[in-house]
Each structure stands twice: as C-alpha cells, then as structure tokens.
Coordinates of C-alpha atoms and ligand atoms in Angstrom, one line a residue:
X1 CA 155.5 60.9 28.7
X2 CA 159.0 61.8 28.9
X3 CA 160.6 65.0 27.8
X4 CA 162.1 63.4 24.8
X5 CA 159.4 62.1 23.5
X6 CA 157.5 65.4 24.1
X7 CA 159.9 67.0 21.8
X8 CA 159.3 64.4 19.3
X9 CA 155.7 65.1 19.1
X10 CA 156.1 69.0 19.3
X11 CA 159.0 68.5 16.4
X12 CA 156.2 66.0 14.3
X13 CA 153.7 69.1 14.9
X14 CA 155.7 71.6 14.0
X15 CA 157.1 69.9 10.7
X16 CA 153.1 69.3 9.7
X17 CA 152.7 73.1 9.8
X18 CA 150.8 73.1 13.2
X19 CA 150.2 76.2 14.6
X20 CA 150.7 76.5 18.7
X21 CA 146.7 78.1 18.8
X22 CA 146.0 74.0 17.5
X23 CA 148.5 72.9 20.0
X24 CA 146.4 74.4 22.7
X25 CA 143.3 73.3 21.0
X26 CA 143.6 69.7 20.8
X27 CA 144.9 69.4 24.5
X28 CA 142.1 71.3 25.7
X29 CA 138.7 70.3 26.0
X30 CA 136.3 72.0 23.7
X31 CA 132.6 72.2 22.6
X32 CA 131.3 72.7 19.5
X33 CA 127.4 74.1 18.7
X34 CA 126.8 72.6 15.2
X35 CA 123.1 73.1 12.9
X36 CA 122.6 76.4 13.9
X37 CA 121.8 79.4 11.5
X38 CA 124.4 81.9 13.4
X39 CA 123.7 85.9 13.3
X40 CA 127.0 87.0 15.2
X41 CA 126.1 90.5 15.9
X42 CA 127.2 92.6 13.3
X43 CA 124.2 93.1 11.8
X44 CA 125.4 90.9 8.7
X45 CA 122.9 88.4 7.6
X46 CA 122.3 84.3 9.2
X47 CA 124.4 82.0 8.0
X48 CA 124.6 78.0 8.6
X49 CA 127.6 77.7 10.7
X50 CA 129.3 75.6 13.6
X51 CA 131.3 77.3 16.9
X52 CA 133.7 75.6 18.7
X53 CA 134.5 77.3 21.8
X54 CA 136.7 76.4 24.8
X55 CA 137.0 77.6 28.1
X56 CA 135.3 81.2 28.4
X57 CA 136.4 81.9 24.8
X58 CA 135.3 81.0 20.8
X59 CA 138.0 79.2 19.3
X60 CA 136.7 78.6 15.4
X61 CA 133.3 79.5 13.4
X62 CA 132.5 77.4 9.9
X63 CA 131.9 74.5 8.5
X64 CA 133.7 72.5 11.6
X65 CA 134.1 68.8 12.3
X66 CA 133.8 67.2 15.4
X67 CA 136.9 65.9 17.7
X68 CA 137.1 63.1 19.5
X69 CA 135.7 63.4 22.6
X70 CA 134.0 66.8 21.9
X71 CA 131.3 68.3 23.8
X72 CA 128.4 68.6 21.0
X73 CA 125.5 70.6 21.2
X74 CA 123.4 70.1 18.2
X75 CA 121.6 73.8 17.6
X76 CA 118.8 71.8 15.3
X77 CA 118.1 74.2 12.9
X78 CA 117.5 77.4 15.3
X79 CA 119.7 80.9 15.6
X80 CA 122.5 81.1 18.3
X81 CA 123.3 84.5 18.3
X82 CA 125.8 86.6 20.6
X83 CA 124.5 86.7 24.4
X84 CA 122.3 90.0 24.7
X85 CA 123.7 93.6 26.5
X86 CA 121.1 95.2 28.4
X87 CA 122.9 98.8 28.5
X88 CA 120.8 99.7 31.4
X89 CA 119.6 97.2 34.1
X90 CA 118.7 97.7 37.3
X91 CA 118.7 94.3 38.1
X92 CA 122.4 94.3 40.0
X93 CA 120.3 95.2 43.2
X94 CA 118.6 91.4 43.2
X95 CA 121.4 89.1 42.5
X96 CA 122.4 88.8 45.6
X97 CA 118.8 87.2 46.6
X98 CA 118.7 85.7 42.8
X99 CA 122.1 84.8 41.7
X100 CA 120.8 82.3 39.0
X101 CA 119.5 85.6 37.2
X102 CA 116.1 84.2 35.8
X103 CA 115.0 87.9 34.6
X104 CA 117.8 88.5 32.2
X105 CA 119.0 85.1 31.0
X106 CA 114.8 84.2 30.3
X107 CA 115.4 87.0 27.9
X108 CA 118.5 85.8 26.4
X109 CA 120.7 88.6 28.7
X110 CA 123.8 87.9 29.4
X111 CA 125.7 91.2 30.4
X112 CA 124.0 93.8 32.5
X113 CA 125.1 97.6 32.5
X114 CA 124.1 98.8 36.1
X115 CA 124.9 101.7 37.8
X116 CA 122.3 103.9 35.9
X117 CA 120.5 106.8 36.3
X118 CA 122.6 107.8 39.0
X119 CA 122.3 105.4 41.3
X120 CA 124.5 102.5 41.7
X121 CA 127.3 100.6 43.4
X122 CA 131.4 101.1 43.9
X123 CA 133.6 98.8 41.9
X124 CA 135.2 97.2 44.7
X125 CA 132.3 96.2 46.3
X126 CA 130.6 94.7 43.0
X127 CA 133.6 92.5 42.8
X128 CA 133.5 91.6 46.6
X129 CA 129.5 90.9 46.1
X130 CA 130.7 88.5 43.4
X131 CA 133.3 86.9 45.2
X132 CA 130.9 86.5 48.1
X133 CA 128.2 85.1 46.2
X134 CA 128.9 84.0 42.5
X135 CA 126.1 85.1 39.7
X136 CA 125.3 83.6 36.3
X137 CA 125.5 86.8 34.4
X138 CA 128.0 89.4 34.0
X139 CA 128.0 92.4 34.7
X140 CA 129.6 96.3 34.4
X141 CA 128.8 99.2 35.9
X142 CA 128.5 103.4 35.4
X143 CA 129.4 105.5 38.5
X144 CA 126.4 107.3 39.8
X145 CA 126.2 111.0 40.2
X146 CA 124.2 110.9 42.5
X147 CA 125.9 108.5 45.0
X148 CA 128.6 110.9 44.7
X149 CA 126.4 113.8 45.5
X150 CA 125.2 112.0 48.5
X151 CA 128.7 111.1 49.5
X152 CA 129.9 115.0 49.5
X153 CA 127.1 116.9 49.9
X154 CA 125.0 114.6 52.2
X155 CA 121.8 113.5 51.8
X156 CA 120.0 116.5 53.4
X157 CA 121.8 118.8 51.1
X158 CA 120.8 117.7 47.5
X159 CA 118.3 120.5 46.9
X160 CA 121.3 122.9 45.7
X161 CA 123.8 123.0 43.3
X162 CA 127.3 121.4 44.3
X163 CA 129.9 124.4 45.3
X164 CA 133.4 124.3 43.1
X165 CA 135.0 122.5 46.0
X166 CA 132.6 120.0 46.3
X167 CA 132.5 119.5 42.7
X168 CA 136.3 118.9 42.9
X169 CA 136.1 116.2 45.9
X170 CA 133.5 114.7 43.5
X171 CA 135.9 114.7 40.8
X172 CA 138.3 112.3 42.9
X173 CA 136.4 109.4 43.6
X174 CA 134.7 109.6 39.9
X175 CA 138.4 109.6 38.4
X176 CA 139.4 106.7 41.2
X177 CA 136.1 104.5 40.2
X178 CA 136.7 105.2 36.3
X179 CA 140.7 103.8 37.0
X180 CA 139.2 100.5 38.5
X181 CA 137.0 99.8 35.4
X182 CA 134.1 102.0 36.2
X183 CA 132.8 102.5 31.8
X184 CA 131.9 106.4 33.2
X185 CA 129.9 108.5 34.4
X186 CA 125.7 107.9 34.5
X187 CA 123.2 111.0 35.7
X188 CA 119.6 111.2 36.5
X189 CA 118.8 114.2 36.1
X190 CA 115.1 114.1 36.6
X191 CA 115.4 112.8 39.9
X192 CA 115.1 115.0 43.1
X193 CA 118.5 114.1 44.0
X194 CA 120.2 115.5 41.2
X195 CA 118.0 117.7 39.6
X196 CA 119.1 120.5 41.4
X197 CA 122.6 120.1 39.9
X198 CA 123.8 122.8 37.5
X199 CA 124.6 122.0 34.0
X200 CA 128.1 123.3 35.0
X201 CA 128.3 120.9 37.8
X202 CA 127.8 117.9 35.5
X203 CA 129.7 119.3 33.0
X204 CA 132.7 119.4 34.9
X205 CA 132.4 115.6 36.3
X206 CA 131.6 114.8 32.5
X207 CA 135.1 116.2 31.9
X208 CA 136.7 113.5 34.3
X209 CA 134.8 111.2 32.3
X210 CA 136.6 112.4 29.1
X211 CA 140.1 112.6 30.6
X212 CA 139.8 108.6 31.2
X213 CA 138.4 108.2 27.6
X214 CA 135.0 106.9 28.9
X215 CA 131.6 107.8 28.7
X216 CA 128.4 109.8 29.7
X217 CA 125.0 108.4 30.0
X218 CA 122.0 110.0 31.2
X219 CA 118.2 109.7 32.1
X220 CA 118.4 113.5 31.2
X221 CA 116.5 116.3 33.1
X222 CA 113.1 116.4 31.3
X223 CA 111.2 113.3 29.4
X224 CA 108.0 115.3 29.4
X225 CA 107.4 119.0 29.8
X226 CA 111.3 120.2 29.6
X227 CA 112.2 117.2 27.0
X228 CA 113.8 119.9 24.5
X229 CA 115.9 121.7 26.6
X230 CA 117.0 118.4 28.2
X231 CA 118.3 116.9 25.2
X232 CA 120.5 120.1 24.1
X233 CA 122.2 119.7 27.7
X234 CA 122.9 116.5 27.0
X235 CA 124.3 117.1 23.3
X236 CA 126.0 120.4 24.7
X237 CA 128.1 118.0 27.2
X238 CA 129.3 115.9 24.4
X239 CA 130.2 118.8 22.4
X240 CA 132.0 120.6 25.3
X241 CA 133.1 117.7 27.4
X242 CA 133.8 115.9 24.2
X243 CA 132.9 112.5 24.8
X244 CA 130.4 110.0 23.8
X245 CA 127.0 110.7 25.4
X246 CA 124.2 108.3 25.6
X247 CA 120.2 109.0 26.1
X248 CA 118.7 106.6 28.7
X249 CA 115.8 104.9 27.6
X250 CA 114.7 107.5 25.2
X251 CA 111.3 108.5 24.7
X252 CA 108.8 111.5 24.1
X253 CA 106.3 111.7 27.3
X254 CA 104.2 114.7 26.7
X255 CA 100.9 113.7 25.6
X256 CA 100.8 117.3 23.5
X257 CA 103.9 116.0 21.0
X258 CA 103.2 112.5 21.0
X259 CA 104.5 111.5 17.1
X260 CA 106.4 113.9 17.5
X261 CA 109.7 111.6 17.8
X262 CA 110.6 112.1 14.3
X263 CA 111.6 115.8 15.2
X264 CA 113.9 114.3 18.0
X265 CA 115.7 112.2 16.0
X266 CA 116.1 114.7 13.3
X267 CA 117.6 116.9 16.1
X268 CA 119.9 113.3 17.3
X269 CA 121.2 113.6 13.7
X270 CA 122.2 117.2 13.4
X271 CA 124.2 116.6 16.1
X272 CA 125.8 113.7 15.0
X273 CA 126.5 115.7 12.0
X274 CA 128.5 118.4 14.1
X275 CA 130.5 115.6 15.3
X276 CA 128.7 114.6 18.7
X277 CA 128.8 111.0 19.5
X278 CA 125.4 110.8 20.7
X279 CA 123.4 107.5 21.1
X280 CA 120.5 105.9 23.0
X281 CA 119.1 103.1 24.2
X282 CA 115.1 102.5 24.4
X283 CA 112.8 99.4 26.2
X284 CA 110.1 98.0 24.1
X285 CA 106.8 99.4 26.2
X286 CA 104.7 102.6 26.5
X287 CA 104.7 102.7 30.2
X288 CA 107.6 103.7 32.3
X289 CA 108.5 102.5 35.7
X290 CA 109.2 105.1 38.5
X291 CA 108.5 107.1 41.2
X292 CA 105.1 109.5 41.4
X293 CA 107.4 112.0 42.2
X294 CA 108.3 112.5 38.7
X295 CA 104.9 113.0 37.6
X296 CA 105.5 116.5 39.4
X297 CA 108.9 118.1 37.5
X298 CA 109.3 120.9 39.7
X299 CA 108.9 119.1 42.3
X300 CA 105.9 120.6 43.9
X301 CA 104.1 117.9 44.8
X302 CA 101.1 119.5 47.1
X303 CA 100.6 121.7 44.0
X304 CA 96.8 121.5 42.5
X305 CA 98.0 123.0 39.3
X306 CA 101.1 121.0 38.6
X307 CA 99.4 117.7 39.5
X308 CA 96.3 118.8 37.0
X309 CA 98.8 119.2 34.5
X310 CA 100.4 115.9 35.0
X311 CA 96.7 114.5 34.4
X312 CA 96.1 116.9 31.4
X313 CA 99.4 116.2 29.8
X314 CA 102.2 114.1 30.6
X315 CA 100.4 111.0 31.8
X316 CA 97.1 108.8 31.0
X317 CA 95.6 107.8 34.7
X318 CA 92.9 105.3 33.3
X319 CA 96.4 103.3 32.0
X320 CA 98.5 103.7 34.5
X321 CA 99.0 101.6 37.3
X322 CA 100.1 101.8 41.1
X323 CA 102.8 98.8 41.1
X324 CA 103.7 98.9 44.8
X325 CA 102.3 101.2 47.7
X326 CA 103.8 100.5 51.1
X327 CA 100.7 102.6 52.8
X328 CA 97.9 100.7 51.7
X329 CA 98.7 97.4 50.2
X330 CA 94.9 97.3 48.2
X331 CA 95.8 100.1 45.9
X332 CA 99.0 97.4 44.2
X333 CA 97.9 96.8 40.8
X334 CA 94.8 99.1 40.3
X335 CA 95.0 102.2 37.9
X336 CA 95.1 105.8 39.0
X337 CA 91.3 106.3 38.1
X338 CA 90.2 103.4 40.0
X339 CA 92.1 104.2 43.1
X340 CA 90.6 107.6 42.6
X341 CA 87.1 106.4 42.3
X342 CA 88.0 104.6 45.3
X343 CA 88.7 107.8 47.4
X344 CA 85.6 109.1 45.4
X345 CA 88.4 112.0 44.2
X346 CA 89.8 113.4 41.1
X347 CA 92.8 111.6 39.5
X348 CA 95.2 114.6 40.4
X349 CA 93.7 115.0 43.9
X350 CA 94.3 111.1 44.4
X351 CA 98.0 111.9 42.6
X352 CA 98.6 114.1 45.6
X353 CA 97.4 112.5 48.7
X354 CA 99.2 109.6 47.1
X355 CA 102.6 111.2 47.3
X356 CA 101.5 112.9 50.9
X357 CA 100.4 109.0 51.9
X358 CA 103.9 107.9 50.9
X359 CA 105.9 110.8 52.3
X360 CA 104.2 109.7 55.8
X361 CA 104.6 106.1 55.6
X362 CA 108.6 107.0 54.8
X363 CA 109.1 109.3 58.0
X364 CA 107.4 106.1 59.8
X365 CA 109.4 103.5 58.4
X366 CA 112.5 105.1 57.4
X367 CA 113.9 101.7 56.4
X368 CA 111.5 100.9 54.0
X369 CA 113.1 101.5 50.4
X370 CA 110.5 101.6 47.0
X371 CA 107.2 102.7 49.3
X372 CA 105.7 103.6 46.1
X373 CA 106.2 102.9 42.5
X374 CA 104.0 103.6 39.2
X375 CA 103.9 102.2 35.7
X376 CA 103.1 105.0 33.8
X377 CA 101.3 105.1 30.3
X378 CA 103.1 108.0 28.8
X379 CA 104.5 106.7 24.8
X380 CA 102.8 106.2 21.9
X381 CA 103.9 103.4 20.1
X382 CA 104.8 105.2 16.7
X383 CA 107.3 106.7 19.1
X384 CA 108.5 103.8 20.6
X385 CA 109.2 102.3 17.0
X386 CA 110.4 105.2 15.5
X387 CA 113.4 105.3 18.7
X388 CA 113.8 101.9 18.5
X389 CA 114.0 102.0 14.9
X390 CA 117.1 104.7 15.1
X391 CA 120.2 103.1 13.5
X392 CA 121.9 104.5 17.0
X393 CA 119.4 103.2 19.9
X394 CA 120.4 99.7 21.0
X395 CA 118.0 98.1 23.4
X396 CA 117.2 97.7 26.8
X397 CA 115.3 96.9 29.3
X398 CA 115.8 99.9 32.5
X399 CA 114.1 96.5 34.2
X400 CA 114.2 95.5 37.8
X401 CA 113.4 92.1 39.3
X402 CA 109.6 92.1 38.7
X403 CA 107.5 95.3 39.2
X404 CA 107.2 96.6 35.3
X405 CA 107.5 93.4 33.1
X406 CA 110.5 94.7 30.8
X407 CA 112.9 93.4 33.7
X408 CA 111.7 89.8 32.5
X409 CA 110.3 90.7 28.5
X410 CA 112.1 93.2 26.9
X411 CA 114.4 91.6 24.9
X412 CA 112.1 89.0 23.9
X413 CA 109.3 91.4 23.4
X414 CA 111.2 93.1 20.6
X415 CA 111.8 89.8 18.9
X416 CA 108.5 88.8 19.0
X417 CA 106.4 91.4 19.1
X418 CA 108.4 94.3 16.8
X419 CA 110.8 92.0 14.5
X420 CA 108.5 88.9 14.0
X421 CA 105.2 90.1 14.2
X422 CA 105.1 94.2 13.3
X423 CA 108.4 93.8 11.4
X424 CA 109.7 97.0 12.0
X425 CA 113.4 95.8 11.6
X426 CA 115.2 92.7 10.2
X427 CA 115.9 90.0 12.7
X428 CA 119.7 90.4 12.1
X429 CA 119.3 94.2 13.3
X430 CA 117.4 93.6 15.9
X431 CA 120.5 91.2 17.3
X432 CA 122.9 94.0 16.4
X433 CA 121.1 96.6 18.3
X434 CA 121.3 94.1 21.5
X435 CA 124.9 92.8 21.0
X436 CA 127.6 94.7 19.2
X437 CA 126.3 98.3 19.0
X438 CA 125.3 97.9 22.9
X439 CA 128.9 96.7 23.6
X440 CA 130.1 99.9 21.7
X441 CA 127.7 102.1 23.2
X442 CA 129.1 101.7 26.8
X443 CA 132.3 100.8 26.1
X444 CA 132.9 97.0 26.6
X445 CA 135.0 94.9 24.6
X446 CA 135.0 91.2 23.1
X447 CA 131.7 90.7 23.6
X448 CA 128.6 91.5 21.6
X449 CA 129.9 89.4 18.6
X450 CA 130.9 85.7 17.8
X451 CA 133.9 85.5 16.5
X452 CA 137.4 83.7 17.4
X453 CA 138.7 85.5 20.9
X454 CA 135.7 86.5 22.0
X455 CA 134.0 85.4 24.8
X456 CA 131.5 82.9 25.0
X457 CA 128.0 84.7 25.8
X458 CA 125.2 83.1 23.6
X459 CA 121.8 82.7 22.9
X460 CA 120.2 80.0 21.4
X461 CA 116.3 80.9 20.4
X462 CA 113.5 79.8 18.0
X463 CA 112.6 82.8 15.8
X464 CA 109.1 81.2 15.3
X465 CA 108.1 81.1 19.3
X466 CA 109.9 83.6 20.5
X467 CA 107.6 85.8 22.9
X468 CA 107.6 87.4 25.8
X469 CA 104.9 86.6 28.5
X470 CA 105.5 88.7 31.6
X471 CA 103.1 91.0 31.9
X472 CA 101.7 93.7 34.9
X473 CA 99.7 90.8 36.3
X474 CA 102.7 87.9 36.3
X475 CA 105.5 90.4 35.8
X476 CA 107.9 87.4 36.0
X477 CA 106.6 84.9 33.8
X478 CA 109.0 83.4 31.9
X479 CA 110.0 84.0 28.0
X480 CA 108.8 81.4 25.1
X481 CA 111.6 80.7 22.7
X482 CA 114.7 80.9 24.3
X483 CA 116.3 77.4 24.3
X484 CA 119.6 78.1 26.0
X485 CA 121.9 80.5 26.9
X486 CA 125.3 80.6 27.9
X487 CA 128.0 83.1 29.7
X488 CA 131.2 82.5 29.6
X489 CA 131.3 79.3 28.0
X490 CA 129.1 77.8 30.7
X491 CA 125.1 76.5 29.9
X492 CA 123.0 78.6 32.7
X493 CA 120.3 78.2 31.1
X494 CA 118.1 75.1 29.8
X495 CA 114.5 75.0 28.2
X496 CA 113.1 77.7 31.2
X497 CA 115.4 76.6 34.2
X498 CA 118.6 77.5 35.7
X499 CA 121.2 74.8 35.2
X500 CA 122.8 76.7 38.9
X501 CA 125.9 77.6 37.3
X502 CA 127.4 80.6 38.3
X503 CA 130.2 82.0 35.7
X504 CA 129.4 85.4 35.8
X505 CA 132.3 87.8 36.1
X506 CA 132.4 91.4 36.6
X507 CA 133.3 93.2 33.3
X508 CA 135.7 96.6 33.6
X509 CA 136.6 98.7 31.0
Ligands
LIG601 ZN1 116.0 106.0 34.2

C-alpha cells in the first residue's frame, strides 16, 4: 500500500467517526469468548456476555459480534470469570521443576503472591528465574523478614532480637526490594527464625514499608496459645506504621476457643472502625501444613509439659498426619497416634522424639531441606466459614506443590464444597473474594476483574462439577470443573492438561 493511499483510508476512518483504539483493533488479531454467563470480579451479579481480548489485554465486553477471521471460543453456557489470585502461595519454589504450573491453574490460579511468611526470593532473581525458564502463571512477590534477618544477622544469630544497626542495614535492602516492585513486607512471626524479633524491630521495617506506600502481611506470632496478643501486634503495626496489614491464612487453633472466631472478627472490625486497614486471607481446610516445631510455641521442644499441652490443646493427634519424615520414610502418611502406637508411646512422647529424630537426621544431612512436615487438625469448620465468610478475607491457598492438598484444591474446594454445596456465600462473592479484593489486598493492579484494559487472566468452569479432588492420599489429583484457563491472553490450560505455554510474567507493584 502506498503512503497515499494509507492516508486515504486513515482520512475515510476518520470522517466515519472511527476511533484510533478501533484502528488498532481491526489490524490486530483478536479473540473473542462468546456464550458465557461472565462474573467479572466485582462481586456484581453473572451476566450473559461476550469478551474480546487481544494480545495480553481485554479489548470490549457485551453483546459482541464476531470479525472476520476472529479467534472464537464458544464458552457454551458456562461462567468465565477473572483468573484467580492466590495471596499466598508457596508454590514459586517448584516452578522451576514445573513450569507448566498444574497445581494453581487446575484450580483456576492464575497469579501467585509468594514470598510469604517470611521466606522468599529477591526481585532480581525472580525475573532472572523467569527469563531462564518461562512459567505459565504469573507471579509477585513480598520481601521476607526473615531472609533479611538471615542476611544481617546470620543464620546462627536468629535467637535474639535485631540491634538498631542491624535493624537499619535491614531497612536498606527492604526499601531497595520494595523500589524494584517488591508489594512489601511479609513476617512469620511464629517461626524460630523470627520469633525472637521484637515488636519494635518489625515495627520499624513495617515503617519502610509505609514510606513506599506498600503493605504488611503476616503469619503473626501466635495462631494457638498467644492468638490474642498476636493479633493486637499486628493491628498495632497498622495503626502506628500506618499501612495496610493483612492476616495470613487466618484461623483460631486452640482447641479451648474453638467457635470462638466470631470474637476475632468482632475484634477485626473494631479495628477497622479506628481506621486500620486490616484484612486476611484464609484456605478452605481444618488442617494446617507445617513444621512440628510449631506445635511447641516457646520453642522448647524436649519439654514434657509443653508437648502435653500441644496434645491437650492446640492439636488433635488421632487427625493429624506426618506428611514427610526424612528419618524414617514408614511414618509418611500415618497419624500421630498410630505412629505412637507404633513406638508403643504416648502421642506427646512420640511428638518429641519426633522433633529429636529430625534434629539428628538435619546435623547428618545438612542439605536435606523439609526433613519433616505435619498436616495438623487444629480448626473447626464453623471457624473456617465464619473467616472465610468475612467480607475482608479473600482466599488462598498457603499451598505447596503436593504435601497438604490445598496447593492443588483450594480454590476449587471453596466452589464446590462451601459455595455450591454448604452455600455459605453467593457464587459471585466467592469470585470476588479470589479476584478483585485479592488484587486490592496485596496491592496489584489491572487484574482481578474483566473489564477493557485489563489483562487477560481467566477462568472458564462449570458451576455444576466443580470440585476439588486432591486429597492427603493423591495430594495432586487434579480439579473437576475447570474447563480452561488463560494468563495473559494465552490458553495454558485445556480440559485437565497443560497446552505448554508459558506467558507468565512477573507482576511488580
Ligand atoms: Zn504461614
């Protein structure tokens, strides 16, 4: 085409009123998703629309006719919804080994928050793992306290508080992570490595947090025996640090206040109410995933007293089961009361010699990383609905690649199981509480909702089948329901298999 008779076209366009956004539209290629019924995240109710989308972006949303030559996906009646956010993942560590990302996108996942609990990776070397070896999902990350502590106190010195001058050295490489997109600061508190951190200590990195506008999240120093005092430290660092704070997977694991949530919320709300921007997030299980070690909160672990109580109060051992132990492989998959009637012991002797067992095997094999982990029956379910129920919990799943099943189920558990089946919330809720209010929660923008300019992150699932099947004994079996999903405006994922596409793209703030 010649230059003159470009101008004539442009000229002809621009006399019929055509805007340069339909310009770009009719020279690129599109695709357009028609007969779905489309909840786009807001929590508004399903409506029969079409999307057009092209390249990584959504271009239009209605009643839309196809182009010539357009991609078209026909939806057949089922919901496409905005691509899930799983505020806290831990699933960043396996991508490398499983780029295609099977655990989240099974689940309709198609942003992962990592970085949690303290524990995490730099920004730079996210973005080089990418580059290295492309993923299907996106992800963003939190910068780790912990990491941090490692890096200036050591690792042999994380049984003390930080001194002012370490704090400050700290401070730097926080406030140089949160500059190259880093959404803030995470903590885990009830871990050995930074539970010996003051409140001041955090407080003050919190602050660096607030001075880039970003955020604080937290699996906060107590879920069990301390659980009260550890939510007013984290409601007194939003209120001093003033920034929004966020509860890790909330939940309520002392077996003496189980149902007891309803207090915690009320408590949430109060502070809200002052003006803290406190939120949460919650998985949909009454097991957690961890380390024995937490079983013992003051971290006396050869103490016959503190591993009684554990029995007595904060967990049930005839549920809870040994996921992975390095020492002897045999125990993998057997409760705490077997294993004990194995050792012809008491639960909290076995809890001990456990930990002792594990210690050993460690100073052996100093390589060896997870030597022991424990899915622990601590919730009630009343509690886990009544968090997951709180107009300012989204969802997620705290999942890894296999071990505890929410790193395959969790999304799709609370579709099937709590919005289709127990009906604790309506279906477009549910969505809003995985998709926009996560995005808003960390801190990540034009994603979470369909609508023109945002990205193209969806799901498209049956609400009838949806279910999900992993389970402790097949802790990766695959979700029912979810038809296809898509990241970035790419398909990844077709009727249970990776289509080995890898658009993924790290997401900074
Ligand atoms: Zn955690």
């Amino acid at each position: 085409m010649t230059q003159k008779s470009t101008l004539y076209i442009l000229t002809v366009l621009i006399s019929l009123n055509v805007t340069a956004q339909e310009i770009k539209n009719s020279v690129e290629p599109s695709s357009l998703i028609t007969n779905v019924e489309l909840i786009d995240g807001t929590g508004t109710p399903g409506r029969k629309a079409s999307i057009r989308f092209s390249g990584n972006k959504i271009i239009e949303i209605g009643e839309l006719k196809a182009k010539q030559g357009e991609d078209i996906i026909n939806g057949n009646g089922m919901i496409l919804a905005p691509g899930f956010i799983d505020s806290h993942s831990h699933i960043g560590g396996s991508l490398e080994k499983y780029p295609e990302a099977l655990a989240d996108l099974n689940q309709g996942v198609t942003t992962i928050v990592s970085g949690q609990d303290g524990y995490g990776s730099y920004v730079d070397s996210i973005k080089a793992e990418i580059a290295r070896r492309p993923i299907a999902i996106n992800i963003a990350t939190y910068t780790g306290h912990t990491d941090l502590r490692e890096k200036v106190l050591g690792v042999n010195q994380l049984n003390r508080p930080a001194t002012d001058n370490e704090i400050v050295a700290m401070q730097a490489i926080l406030l140089s992570e949160l500059k190259k997109g880093s959404l803030g600061l995470s903590t885990g508190l009830e871990y050995a490595g930074a539970y010996f951190s003051s409140c001041n200590e955090v407080l003050e990195l919190a602050k660096t947090a607030a001075s880039e506008k970003t955020r604080y999240i937290s699996h906060i120093r107590s879920e069990d025996i301390a659980y009260a005092d550890a939510f007013e430290e984290i409601i007194n660092i939003g209120r001093v640090a003033k920034l929004p704070v966020q509860i890790s997977h909330i939940k309520l694991a002392l077996k003496d206040d189980w149902g007891k949530s309803s207090n915690i919320i009320a408590q949430l709300q109060t502070a809200r109410l002052n003006g803290i921007d406190i939120t949460a997030d919650c998985y949909p299980y009454e097991l957690w995933n961890s380390t024995l070690k937490v079983l013992f909160p003051k971290t006396d672990y050869t103490n016959p007293v503190s591993a009684q109580y554990a029995v007595d109060h904060t967990f049930d051992p005839t549920q809870s089961i040994l996921i992975r132990f390095a020492p002897n492989t045999n125990y993998a998959g057997k409760t705490i009361s077997e294993i004990a009637n194995m050792r012809k012991e008491k639960p909290a002797k076995t809890l001990m010699g456990l930990i002792a067992e594990a210690d050993d095997y460690k100073k052996a094999h100093p390589e060896a990383e997870g030597v022991e982990t424990i899915a622990a029956k601590s919730m009630t379910d009343t509690d886990v609905i009544n968090f997951l129920a709180w107009s300012n919990t989204n969802i997620c799943s705290d999942g890894s690649n296999g071990g505890h099943p929410r790193g395959y189920g969790s999304f799709t558990r609370v579709l099937g199981n709590y919005v289709r089946d127990k009906k604790i919330m309506s279906l477009e809720t549910a969505i809003q509480k995985m998709t926009s209010l996560s995005a808003e929660h960390v801190g990540i923008k034009n994603r979470g909702v369909i609508a023109a300019g945002y990205y193209a992150d969806f799901v498209l699932f049956n609400p009838v089948t949806i279910k999900d099947n992993a389970n402790f004994k097949d802790s990766k079996a695959l979700s029912d329901g979810i038809i296809k999903v898509w990241v970035n405006g790419v398909c990844v994922y077709n009727e249970k298999k990776s289509t080995n596409k890898f658009p993924g793209t790290f997401i900074g703030r």
